[in-house]
Short mmCIF file of N, CA and C and ligand atoms in Angstrom, two decimals:
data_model
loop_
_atom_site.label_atom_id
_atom_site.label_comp_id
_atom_site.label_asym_id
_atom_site.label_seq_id
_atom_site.Cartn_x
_atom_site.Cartn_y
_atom_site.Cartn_z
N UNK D 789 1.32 26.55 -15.04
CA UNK D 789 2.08 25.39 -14.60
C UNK D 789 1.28 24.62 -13.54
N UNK D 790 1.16 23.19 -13.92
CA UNK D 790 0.51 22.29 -12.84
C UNK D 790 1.51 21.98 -11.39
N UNK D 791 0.92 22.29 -10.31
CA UNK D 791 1.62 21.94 -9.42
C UNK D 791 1.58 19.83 -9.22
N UNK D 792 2.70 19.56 -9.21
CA UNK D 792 2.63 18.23 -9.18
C UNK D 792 2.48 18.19 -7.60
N UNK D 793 2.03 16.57 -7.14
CA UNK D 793 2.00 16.07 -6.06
C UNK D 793 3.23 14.67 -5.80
N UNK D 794 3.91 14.42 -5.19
CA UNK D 794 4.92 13.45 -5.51
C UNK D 794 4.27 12.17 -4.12
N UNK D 795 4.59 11.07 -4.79
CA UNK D 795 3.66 10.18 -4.18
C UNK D 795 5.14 8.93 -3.87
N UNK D 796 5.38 8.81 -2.78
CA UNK D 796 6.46 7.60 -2.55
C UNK D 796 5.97 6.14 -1.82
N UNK D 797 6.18 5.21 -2.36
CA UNK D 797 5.55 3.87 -2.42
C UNK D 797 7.12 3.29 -1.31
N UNK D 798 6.13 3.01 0.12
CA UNK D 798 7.05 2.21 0.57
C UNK D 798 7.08 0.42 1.06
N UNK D 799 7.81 0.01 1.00
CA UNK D 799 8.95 -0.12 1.32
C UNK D 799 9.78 0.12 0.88
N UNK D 800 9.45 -0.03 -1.10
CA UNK D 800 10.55 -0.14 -1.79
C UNK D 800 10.88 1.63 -2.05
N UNK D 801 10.56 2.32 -1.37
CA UNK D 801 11.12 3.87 -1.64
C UNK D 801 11.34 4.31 -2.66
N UNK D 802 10.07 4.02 -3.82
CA UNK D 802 9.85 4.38 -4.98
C UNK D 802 8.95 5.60 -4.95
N UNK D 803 9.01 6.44 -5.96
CA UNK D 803 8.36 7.30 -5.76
C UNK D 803 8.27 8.27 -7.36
N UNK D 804 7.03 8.71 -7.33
CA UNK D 804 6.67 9.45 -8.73
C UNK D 804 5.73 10.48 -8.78
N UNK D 805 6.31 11.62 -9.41
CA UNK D 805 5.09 12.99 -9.78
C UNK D 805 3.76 12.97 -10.15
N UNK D 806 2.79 13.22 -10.11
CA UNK D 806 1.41 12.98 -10.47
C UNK D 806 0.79 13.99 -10.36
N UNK D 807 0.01 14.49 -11.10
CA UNK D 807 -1.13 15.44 -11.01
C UNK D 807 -1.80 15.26 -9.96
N UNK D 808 -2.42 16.89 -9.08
CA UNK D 808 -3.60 16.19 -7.53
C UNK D 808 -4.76 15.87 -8.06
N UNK D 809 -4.87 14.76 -7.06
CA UNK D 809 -5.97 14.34 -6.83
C UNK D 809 -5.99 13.17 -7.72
N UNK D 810 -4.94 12.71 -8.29
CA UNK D 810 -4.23 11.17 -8.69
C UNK D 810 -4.78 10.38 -7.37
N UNK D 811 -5.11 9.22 -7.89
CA UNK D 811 -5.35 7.87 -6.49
C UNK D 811 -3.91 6.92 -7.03
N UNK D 812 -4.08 6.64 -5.65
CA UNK D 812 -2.88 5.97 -5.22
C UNK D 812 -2.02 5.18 -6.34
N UNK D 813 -3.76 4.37 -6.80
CA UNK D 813 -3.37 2.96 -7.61
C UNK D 813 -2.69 3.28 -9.05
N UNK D 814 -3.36 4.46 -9.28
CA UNK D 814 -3.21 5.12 -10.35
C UNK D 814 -1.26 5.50 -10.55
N UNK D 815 -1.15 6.12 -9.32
CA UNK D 815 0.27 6.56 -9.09
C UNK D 815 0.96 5.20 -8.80
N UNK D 816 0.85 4.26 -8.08
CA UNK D 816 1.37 3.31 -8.32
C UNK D 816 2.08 2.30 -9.49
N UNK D 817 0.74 2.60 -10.58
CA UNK D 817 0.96 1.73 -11.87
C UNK D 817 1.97 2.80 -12.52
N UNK D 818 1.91 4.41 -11.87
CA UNK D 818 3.10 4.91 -13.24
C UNK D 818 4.48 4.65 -12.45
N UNK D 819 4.08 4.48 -10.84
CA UNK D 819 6.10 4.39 -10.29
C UNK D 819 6.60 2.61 -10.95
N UNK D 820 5.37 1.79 -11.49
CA UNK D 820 5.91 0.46 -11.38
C UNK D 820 5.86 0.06 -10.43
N UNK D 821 4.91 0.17 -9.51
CA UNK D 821 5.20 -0.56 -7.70
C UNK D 821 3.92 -1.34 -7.80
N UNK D 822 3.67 -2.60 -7.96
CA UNK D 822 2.76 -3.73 -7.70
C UNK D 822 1.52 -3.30 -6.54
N UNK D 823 0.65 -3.26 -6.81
CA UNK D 823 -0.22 -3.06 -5.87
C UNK D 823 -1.52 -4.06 -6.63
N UNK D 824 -2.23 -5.54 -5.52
CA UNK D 824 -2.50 -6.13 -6.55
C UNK D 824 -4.17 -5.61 -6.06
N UNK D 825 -4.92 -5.83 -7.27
CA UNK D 825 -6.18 -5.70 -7.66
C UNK D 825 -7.32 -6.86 -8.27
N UNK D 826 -8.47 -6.91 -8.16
CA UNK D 826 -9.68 -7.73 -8.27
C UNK D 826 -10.88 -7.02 -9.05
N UNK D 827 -10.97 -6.15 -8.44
CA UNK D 827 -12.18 -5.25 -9.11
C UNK D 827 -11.69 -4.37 -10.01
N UNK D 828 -10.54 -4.17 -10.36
CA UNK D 828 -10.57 -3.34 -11.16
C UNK D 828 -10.69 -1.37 -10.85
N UNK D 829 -10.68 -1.57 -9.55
CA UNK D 829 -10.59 -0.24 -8.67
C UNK D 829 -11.88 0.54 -8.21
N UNK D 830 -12.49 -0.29 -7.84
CA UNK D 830 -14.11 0.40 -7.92
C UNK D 830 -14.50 -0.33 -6.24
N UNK D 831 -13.61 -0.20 -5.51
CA UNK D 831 -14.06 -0.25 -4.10
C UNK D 831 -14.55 -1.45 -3.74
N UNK D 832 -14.25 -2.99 -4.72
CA UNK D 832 -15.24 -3.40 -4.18
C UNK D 832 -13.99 -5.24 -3.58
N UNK D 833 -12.56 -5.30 -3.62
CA UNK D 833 -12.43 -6.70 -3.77
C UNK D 833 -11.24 -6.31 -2.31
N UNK D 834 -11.24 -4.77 -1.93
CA UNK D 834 -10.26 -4.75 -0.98
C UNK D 834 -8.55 -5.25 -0.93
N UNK D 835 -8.67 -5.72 -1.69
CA UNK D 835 -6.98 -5.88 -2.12
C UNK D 835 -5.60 -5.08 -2.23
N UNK D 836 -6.78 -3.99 -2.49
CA UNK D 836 -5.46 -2.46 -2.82
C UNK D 836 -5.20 -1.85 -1.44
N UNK D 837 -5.14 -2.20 -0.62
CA UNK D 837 -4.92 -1.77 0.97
C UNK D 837 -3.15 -0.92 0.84
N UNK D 838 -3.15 0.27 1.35
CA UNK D 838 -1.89 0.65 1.82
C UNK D 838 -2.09 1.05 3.40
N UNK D 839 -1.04 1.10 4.03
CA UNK D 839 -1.27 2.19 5.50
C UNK D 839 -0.30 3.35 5.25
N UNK D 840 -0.99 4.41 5.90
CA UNK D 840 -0.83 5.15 5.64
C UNK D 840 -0.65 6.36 7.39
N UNK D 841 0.71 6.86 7.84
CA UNK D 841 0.58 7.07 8.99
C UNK D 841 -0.38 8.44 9.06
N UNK D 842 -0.50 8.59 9.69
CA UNK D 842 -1.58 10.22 10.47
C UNK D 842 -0.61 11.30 10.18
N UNK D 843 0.50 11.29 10.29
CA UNK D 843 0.89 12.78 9.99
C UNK D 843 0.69 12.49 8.12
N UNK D 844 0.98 11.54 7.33
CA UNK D 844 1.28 11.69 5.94
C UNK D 844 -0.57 11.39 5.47
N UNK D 845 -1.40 11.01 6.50
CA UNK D 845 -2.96 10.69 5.79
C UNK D 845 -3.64 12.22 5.12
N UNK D 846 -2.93 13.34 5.67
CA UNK D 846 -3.61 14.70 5.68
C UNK D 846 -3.14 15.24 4.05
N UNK D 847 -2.22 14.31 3.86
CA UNK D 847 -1.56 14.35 2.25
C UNK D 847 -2.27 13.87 1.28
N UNK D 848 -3.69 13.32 1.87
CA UNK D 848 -4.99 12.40 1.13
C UNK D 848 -6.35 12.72 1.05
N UNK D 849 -6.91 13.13 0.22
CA UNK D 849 -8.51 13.57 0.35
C UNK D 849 -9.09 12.39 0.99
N UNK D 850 -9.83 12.90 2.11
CA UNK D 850 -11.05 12.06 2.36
C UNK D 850 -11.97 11.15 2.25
N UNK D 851 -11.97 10.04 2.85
CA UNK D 851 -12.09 8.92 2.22
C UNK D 851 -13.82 8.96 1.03
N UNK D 852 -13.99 8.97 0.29
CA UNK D 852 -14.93 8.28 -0.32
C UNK D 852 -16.31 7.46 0.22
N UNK D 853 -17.45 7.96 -0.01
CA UNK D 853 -18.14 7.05 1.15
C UNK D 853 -18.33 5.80 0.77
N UNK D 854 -18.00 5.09 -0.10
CA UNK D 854 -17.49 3.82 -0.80
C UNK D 854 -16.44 3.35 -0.10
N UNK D 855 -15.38 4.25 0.17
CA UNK D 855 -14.14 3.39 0.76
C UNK D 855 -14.25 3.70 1.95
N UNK D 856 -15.03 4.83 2.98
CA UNK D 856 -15.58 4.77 4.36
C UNK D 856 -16.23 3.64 4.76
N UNK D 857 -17.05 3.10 3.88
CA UNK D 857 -18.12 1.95 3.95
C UNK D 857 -17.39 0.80 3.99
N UNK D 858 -16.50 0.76 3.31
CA UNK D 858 -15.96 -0.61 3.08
C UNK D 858 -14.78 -0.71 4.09
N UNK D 859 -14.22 0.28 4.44
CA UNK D 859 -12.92 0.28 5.17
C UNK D 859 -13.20 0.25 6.86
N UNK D 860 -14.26 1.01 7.00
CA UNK D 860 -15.12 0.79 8.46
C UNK D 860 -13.94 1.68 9.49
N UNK D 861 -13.61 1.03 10.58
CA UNK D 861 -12.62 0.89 11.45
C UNK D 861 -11.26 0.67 11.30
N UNK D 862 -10.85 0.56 10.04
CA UNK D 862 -9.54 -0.01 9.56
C UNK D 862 -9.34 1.60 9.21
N UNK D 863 -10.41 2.87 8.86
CA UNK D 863 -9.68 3.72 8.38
C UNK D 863 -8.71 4.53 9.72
N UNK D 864 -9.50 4.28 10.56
CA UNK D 864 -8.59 5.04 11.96
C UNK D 864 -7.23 4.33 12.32
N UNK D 865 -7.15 2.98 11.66
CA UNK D 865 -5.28 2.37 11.76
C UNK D 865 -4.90 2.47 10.51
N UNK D 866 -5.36 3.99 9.99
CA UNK D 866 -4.61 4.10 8.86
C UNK D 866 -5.05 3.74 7.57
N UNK D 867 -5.95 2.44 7.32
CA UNK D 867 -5.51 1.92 6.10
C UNK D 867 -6.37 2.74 5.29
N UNK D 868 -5.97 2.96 3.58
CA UNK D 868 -6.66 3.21 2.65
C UNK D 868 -6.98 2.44 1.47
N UNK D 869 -7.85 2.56 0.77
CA UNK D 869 -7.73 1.86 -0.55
C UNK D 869 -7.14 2.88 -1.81
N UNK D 870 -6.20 2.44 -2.22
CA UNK D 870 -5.45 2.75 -3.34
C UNK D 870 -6.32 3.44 -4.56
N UNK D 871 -7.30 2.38 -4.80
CA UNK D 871 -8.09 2.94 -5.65
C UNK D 871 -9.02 4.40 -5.66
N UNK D 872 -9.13 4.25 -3.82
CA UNK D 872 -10.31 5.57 -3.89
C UNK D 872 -9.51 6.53 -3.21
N UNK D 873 -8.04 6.55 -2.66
CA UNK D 873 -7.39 7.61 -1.77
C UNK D 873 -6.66 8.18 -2.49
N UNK D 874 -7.17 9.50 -2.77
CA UNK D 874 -6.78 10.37 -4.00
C UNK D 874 -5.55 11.41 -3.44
N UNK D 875 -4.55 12.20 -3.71
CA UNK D 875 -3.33 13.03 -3.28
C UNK D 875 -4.23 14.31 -3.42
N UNK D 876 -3.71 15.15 -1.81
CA UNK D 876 -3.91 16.17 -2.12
C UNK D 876 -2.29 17.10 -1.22
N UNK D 877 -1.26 16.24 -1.72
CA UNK D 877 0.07 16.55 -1.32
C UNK D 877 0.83 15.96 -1.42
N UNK D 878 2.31 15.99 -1.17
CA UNK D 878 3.39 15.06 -0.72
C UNK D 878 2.83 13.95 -0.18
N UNK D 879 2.68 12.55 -0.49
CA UNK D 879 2.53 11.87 0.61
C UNK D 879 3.49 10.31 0.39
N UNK D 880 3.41 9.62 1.54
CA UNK D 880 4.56 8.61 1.27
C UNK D 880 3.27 7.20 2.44
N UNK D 881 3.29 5.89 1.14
CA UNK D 881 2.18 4.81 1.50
C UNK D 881 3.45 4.08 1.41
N UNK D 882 2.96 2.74 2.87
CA UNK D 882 3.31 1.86 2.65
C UNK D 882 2.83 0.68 2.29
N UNK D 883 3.07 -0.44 1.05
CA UNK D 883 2.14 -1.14 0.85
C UNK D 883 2.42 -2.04 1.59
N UNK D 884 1.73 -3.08 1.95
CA UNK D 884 1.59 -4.56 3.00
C UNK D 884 2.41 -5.31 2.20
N UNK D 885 3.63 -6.30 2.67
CA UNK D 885 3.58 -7.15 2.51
C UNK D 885 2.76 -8.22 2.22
N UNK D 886 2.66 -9.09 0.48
CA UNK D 886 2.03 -9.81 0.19
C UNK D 886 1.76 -11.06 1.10
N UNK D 887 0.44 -11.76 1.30
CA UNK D 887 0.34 -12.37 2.51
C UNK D 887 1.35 -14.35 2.16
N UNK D 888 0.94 -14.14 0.96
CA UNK D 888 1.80 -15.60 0.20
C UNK D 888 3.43 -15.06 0.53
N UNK D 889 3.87 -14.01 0.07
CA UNK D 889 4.98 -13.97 0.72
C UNK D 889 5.65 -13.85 2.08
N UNK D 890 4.88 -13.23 3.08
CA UNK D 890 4.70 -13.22 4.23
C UNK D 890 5.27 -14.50 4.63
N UNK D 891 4.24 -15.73 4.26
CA UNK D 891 3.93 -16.88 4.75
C UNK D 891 5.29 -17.65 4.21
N UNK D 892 6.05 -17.51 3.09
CA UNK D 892 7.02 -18.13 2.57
C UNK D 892 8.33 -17.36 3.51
N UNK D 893 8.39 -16.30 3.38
CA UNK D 893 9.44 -15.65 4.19
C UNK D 893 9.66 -16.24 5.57
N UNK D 894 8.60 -16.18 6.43
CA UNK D 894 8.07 -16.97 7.52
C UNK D 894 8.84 -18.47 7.52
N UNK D 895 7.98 -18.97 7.04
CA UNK D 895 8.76 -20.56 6.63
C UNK D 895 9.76 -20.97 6.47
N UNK D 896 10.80 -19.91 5.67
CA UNK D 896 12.13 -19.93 5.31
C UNK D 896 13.12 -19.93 6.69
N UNK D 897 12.41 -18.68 7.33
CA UNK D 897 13.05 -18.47 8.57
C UNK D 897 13.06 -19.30 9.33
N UNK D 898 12.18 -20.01 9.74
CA UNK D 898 11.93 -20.88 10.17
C UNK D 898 13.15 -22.30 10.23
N UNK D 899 12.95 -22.79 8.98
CA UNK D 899 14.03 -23.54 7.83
C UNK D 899 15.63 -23.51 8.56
N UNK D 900 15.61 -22.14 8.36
CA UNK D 900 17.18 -21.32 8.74
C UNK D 900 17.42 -21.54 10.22
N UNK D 901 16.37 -21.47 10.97
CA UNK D 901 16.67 -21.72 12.54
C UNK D 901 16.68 -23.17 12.57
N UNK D 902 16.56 -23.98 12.30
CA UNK D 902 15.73 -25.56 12.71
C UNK D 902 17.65 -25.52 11.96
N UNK D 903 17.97 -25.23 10.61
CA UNK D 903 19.21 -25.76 10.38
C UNK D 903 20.37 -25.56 10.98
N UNK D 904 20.18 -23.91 11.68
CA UNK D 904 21.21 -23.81 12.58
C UNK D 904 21.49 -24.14 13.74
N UNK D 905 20.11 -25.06 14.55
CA UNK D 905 20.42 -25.36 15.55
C UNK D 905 20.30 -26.84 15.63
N UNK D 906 20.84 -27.53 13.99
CA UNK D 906 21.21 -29.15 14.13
C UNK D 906 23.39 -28.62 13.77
N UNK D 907 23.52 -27.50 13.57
CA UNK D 907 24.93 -27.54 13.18
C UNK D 907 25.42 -27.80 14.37
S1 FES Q 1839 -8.88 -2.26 -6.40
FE1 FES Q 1839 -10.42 -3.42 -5.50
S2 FES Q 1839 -10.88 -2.32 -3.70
FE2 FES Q 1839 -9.35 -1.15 -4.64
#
């Protein structure tokens, strides 16, 4: 019997079984949770970013010296690339808010204050 690894995608607190040593992106595309991509997963367009806190990073093999290289200083606040941060446990990623949505959400709010303070 394969021991599964269960992988939960947050915000939306999705989450799905996977064989270890599954990468993220990989587990992502089977929960259905959007994680968007450029390269095609080969370390190279940075897009697949999750964070990932310090107690749940130890739930992750080691970064890749591809995604060490590319990730620099961003790996000590956590972040990983989806593509190269493989399970070696329980672990639970949160993905970033998309930055186009960010910026619309933002705006909206915005919208919402400016209207409530002509009522
Ligand atoms: S998919 Fe492009 S860096 Fe991960």
């Amino acid at each position: 019997m394969t021991t599964q690894h269960l992988v939960t995608f947050l915000p939306e607190n999705r989450s799905v079984s996977v064989r270890p040593g599954t990468t993220l992106l990989d587990a992502s595309r089977r929960a259905r949770v959007n994680i968007r991509t450029r390269c095609g997963g080969v370390a190279g367009c940075l897009m697949c970013k999750v964070n990932v806190t310090k107690d749940q990073g130890k739930f992750l093999q080691p970064p890749t010296e591809a995604e060490a290289r590319k990730l620099g200083s961003l790996l000590d606040e956590g972040v990983r690339l989806s593509c190269q941060a493989r399970t070696q446990g329980n672990v639970a990623v949160s993905i970033p808010e998309d930055p186009l949505k960010a910026a619309i959400r933002k705006k909206l709010a915005e919208q919402q204050e400016e209207d409530e303070w002509f009522r």
